[in-house]
Coordinates of C-alpha atoms in Angstrom, one line a residue:
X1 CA 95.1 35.8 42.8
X2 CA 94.0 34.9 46.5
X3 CA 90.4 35.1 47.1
X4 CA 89.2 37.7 49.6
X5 CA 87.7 35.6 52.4
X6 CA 85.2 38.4 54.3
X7 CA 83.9 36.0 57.2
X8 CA 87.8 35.2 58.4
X9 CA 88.5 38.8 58.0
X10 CA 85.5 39.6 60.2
X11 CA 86.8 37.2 62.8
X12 CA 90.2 38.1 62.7
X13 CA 88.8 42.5 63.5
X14 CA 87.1 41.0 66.3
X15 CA 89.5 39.0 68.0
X16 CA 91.8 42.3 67.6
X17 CA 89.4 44.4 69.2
X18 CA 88.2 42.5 71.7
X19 CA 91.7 41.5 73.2
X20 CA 92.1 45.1 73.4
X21 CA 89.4 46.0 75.5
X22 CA 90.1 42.9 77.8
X23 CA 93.7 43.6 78.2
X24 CA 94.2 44.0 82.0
X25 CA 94.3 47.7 82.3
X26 CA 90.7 48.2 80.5
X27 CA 89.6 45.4 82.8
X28 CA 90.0 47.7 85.7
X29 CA 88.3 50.6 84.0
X30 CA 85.4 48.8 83.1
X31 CA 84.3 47.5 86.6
X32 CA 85.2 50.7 87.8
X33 CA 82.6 52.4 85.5
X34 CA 80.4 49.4 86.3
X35 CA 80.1 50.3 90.1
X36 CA 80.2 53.8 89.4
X37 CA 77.1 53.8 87.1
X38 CA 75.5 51.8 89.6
X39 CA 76.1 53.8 92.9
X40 CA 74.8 57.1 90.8
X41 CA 72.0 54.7 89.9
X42 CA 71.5 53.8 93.8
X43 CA 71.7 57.6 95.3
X44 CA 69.5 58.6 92.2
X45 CA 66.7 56.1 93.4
X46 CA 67.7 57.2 96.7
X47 CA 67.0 61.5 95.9
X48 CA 64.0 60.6 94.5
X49 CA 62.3 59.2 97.9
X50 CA 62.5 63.8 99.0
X51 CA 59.9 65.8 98.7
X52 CA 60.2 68.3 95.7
X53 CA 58.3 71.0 94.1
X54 CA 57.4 71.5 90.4
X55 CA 55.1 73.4 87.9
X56 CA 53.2 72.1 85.4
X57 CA 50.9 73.8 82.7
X58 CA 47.5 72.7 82.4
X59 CA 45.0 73.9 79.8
X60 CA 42.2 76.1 80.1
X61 CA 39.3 75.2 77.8
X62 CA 36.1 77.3 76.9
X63 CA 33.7 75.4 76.0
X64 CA 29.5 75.8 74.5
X65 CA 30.5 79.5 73.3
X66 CA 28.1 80.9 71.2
X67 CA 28.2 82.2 68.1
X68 CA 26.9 85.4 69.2
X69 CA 29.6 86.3 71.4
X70 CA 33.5 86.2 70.7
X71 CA 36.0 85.8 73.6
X72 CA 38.4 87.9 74.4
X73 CA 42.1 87.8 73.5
X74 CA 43.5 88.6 76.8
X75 CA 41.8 85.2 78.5
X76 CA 44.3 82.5 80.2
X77 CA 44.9 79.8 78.3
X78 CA 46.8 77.9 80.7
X79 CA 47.1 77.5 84.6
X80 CA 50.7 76.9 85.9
X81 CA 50.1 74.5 88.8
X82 CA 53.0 74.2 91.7
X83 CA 52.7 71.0 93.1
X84 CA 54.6 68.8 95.8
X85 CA 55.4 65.4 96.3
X86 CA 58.2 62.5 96.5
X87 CA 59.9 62.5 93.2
X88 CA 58.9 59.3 92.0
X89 CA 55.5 60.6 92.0
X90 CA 56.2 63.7 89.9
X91 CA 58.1 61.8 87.2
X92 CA 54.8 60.3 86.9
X93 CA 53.1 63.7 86.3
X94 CA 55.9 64.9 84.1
X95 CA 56.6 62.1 82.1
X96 CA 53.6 59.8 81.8
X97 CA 50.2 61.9 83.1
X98 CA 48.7 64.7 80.8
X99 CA 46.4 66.6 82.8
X100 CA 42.9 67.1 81.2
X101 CA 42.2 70.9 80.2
X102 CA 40.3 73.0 82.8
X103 CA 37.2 73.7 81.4
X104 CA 35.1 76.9 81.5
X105 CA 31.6 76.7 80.5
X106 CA 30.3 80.0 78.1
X107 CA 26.7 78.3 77.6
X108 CA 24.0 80.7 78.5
X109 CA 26.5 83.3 78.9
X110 CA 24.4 85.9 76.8
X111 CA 22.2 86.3 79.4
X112 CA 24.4 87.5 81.7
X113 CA 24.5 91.6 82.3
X114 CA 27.9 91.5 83.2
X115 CA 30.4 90.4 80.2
X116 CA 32.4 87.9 81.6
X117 CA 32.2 84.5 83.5
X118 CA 33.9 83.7 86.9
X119 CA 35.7 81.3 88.1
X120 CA 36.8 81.2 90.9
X121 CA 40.0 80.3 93.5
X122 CA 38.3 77.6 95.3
X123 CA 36.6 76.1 91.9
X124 CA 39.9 76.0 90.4
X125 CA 41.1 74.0 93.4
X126 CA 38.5 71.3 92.9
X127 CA 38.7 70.8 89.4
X128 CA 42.5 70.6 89.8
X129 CA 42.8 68.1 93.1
X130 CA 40.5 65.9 91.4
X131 CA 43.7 64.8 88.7
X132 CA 46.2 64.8 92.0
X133 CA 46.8 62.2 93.9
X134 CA 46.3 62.1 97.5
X135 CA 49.5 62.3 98.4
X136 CA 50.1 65.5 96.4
X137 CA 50.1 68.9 98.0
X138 CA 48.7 71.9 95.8
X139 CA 50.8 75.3 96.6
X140 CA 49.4 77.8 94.0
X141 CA 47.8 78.4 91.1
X142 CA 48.6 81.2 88.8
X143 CA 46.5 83.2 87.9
X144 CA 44.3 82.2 90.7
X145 CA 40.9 82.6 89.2
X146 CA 39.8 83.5 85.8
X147 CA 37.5 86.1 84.3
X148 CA 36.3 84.7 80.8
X149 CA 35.6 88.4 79.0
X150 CA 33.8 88.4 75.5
X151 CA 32.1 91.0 73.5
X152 CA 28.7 90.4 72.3
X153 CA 28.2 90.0 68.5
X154 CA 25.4 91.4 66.0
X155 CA 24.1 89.7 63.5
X156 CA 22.4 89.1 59.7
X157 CA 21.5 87.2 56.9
X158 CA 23.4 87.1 54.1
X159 CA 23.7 85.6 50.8
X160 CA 25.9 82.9 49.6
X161 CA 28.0 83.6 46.7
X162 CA 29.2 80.4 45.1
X163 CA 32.8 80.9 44.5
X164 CA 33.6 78.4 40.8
X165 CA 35.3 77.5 38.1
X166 CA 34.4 75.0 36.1
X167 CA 35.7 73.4 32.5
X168 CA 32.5 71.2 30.5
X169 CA 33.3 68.7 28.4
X170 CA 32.8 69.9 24.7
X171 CA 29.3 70.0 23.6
X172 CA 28.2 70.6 27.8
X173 CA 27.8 73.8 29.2
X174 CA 26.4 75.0 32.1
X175 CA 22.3 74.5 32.1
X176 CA 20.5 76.9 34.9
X177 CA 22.0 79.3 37.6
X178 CA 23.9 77.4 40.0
X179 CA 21.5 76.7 43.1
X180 CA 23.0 77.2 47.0
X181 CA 20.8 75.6 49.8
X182 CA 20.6 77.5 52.1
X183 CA 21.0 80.8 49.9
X184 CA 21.2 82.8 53.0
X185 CA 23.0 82.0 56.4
X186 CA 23.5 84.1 59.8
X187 CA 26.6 86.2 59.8
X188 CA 27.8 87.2 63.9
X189 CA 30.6 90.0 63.9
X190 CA 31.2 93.8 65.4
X191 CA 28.8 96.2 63.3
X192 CA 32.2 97.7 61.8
X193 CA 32.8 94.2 60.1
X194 CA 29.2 93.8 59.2
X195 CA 29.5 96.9 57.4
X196 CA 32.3 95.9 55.3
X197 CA 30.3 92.1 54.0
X198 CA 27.4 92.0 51.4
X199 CA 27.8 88.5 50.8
X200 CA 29.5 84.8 51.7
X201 CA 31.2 83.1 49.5
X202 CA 32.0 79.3 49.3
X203 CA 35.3 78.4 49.0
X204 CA 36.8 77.8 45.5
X205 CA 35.2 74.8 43.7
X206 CA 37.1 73.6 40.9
X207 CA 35.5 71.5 38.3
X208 CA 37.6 70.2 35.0
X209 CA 36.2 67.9 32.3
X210 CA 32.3 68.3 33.6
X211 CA 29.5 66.8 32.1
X212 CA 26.6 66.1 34.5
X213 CA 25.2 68.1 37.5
X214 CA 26.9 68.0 40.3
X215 CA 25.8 68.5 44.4
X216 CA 28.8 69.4 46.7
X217 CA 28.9 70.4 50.6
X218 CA 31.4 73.2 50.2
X219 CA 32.9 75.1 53.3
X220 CA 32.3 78.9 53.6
X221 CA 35.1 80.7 53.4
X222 CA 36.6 81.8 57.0
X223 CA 37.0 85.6 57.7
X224 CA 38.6 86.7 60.8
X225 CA 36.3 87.8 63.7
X226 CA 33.2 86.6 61.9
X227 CA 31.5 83.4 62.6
X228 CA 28.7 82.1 60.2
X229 CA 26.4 79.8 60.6
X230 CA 26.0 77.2 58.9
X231 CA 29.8 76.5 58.0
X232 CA 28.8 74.4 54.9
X233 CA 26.6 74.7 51.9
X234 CA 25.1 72.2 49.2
X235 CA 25.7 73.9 45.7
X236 CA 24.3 72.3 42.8
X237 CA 25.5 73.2 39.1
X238 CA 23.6 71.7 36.4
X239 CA 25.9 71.0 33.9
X240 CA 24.4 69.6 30.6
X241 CA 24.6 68.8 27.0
X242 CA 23.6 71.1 24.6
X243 CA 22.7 71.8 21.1
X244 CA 22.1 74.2 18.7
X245 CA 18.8 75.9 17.4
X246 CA 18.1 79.0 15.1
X247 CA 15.2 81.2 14.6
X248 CA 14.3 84.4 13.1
X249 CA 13.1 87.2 15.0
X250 CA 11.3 90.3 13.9
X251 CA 13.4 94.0 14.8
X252 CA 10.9 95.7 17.0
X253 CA 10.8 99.1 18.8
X254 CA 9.6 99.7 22.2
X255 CA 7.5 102.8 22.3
X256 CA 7.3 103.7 18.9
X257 CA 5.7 107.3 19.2
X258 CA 2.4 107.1 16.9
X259 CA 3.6 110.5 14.8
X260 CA 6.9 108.3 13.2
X261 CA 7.1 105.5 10.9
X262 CA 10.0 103.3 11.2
X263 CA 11.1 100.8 8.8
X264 CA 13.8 98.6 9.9
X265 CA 16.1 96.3 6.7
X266 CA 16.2 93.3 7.5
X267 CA 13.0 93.6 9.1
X268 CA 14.2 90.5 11.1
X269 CA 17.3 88.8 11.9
X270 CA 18.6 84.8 12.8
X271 CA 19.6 84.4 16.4
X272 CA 21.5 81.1 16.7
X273 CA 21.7 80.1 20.5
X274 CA 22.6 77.1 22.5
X275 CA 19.9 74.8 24.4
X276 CA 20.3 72.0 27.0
X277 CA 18.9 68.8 25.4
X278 CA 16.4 68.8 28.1
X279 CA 14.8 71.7 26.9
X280 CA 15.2 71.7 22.8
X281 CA 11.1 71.3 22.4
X282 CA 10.5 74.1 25.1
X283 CA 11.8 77.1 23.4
X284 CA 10.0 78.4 20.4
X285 CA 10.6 81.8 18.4
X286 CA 8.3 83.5 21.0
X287 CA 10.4 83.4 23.5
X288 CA 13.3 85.6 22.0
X289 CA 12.6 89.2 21.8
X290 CA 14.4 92.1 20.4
X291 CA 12.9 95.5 21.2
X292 CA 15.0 98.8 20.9
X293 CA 14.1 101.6 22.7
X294 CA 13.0 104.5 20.0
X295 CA 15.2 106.8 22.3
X296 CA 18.4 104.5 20.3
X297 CA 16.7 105.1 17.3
X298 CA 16.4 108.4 17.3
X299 CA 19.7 109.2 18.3
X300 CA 21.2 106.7 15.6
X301 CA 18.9 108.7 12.8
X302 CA 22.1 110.6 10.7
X303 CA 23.3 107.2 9.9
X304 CA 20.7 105.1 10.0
X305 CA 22.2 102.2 11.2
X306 CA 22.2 100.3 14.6
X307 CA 23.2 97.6 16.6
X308 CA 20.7 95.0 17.8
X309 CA 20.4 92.7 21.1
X310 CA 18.1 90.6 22.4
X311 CA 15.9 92.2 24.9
X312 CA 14.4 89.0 26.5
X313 CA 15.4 85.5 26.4
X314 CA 15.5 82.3 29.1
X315 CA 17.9 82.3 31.3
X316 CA 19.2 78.5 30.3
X317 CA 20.2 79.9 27.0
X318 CA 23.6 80.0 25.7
X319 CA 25.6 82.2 23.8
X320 CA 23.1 83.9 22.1
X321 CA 24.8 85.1 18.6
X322 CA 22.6 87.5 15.7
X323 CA 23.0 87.4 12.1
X324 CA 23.3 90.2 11.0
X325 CA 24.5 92.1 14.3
X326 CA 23.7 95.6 12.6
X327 CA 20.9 96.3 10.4
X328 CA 19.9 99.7 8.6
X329 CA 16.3 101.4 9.2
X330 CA 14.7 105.0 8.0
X331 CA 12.8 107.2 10.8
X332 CA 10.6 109.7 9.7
X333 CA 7.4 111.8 10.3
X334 CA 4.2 110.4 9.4
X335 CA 2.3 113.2 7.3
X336 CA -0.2 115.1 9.1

């Protein structure tokens, strides 16, 4: 079998195609193409020494607005700009110059008594000439001046709610209440918002696998029409290890009337909790209460049984568990 020779094959395609195209007949089309593309080329060169007129959008930015004011919808957000000039200038402006925003300054607006901030036909004029060239005639400008309109804001303080979840490593847990600096931040909206909010809250931080205390700057999250200042916050959550402790603690009952007697079986129960390492000497069996209400005595008297709780512990304890969870006690009279 005959070996397939590709770079003689590759010639041989060529040579086909380009004695086609070079027969005479193609000849004369192609210098006839030739000069026509370059007489449209000429009178195109040629068109673009008139005068022509075209419009161009420029940007309107507002700029130093404060947070205590929010601007209206209805305000331009672009100028359209008729101009005139030779053609090869405004190729220029349409293809290679982007003309910088026009800018409307808001600072100090507040103060003003009337809600919105001119500008003018004439100041308009100036800040647009200044990106023409001289040779560039400005017809119009529409709209011709502009009236900034915005709507003064209230404002208050409100707290930060720290928005988390977070998976510890086994044997970690989360050590203290999670601390946000600053706790409180400026809210500006219309009172019928304002109304609506008690509180901020941080966009969602996610946490997997933790097992030390952490410090993020976390975003606030946005709500429309209300601005808050500032947009970040630092949370810390101290995340640490923890172990386990058990103690017993007596069954008490708050405001024992002096004419009962109450004995309570077991007159005290275990209460197995979780501590952060940190703090394993600082908690002691004085620190974990558990006083019942005689009102939840009395009313458990028929069956003499009731459900305990701890009535005061530290807030860095963890999954606080009591053993027994029920214990039985008789209520009765003291003899007069």
């Amino acid at each position: 079998m005959a070996r397939l020779d590709i770079p003689l094959l590759i010639k041989s395609v060529f040579r086909k195609v380009r004695n086609f195209f070079f027969r005479q007949q193609w000849e004369e089309i192609l210098i006839f193409l030739s000069f026509l593309l370059l007489s449209s080329g000429f009178w195109y060169l040629e068109s673009l020494q008139d005068e022509y007129e075209i419009e161009v959008a420029i940007p309107v930015k507002y700029k130093n607005v404060s947070r205590d004011i929010v601007l209206s919808d209805n305000n331009p957000q672009t100028l359209l700009v008729k101009i005139r000039d030779k053609g090869t200038v405004l190729i220029n402006y349409m293809w290679f110059n982007s003309f910088s925003p026009v800018e409307i300054d808001m600072k100090d607006v507040i103060t003003e008594k009337t809600q919105h901030v001119f500008a003018g036909e004439k100041t308009l004029e100036s800040i647009i000439s200044r990106q023409l060239i001289s040779s560039t005639s400005l017809l119009n400008i529409d709209p011709p001046s502009i009236q900034a309109g915005y709507t003064a804001l209230m404002h208050r303080d409100m707290p930060v709610s720290a928005c988390v979840d977070i998976r510890t490593e086994p044997g970690f847990q989360l050590s203290d209440a999670i601390r946000i600096n600053p706790a409180r931040v400026h809210v500006y909206a219309r009172n019928a918002i304002l109304d609506t909010l008690s509180a901020i809250e941080t966009e969602l931080i996610e946490l997997k696998r933790a097992s030390k205390t952490v410090t993020l700057a976390v975003r606030l999250k946005q709500i429309p029409n209300v601005q808050v200042e500032p947009e970040k916050v630092e949370v810390t959550i101290p995340v640490e290890e923890f172990t386990e402790r058990r103690f017993q603690v007596p069954v008490g009952c708050k405001n024992l009337p002096a004419t009962y007697n109450l004995r309570v079986f077991p007159s005290s129960v275990e209460v197995i909790c979780n501590v952060p390492m940190s703090r394993y000497k600082d908690l002691e069996s004085d620190d974990l209460k558990i006083q019942i209400p005689f009102q939840e005595f009395d009313s458990n008297r028929a069956s003499g049984e009731l459900d305990v709780r701890l009535t005061r512990h530290p807030a860095w304890i963890a999954n606080p568990q009591i053993n027994p969870g029920t214990v039985e006690f008789i209520l009765e009279h003291k003899n007069p």
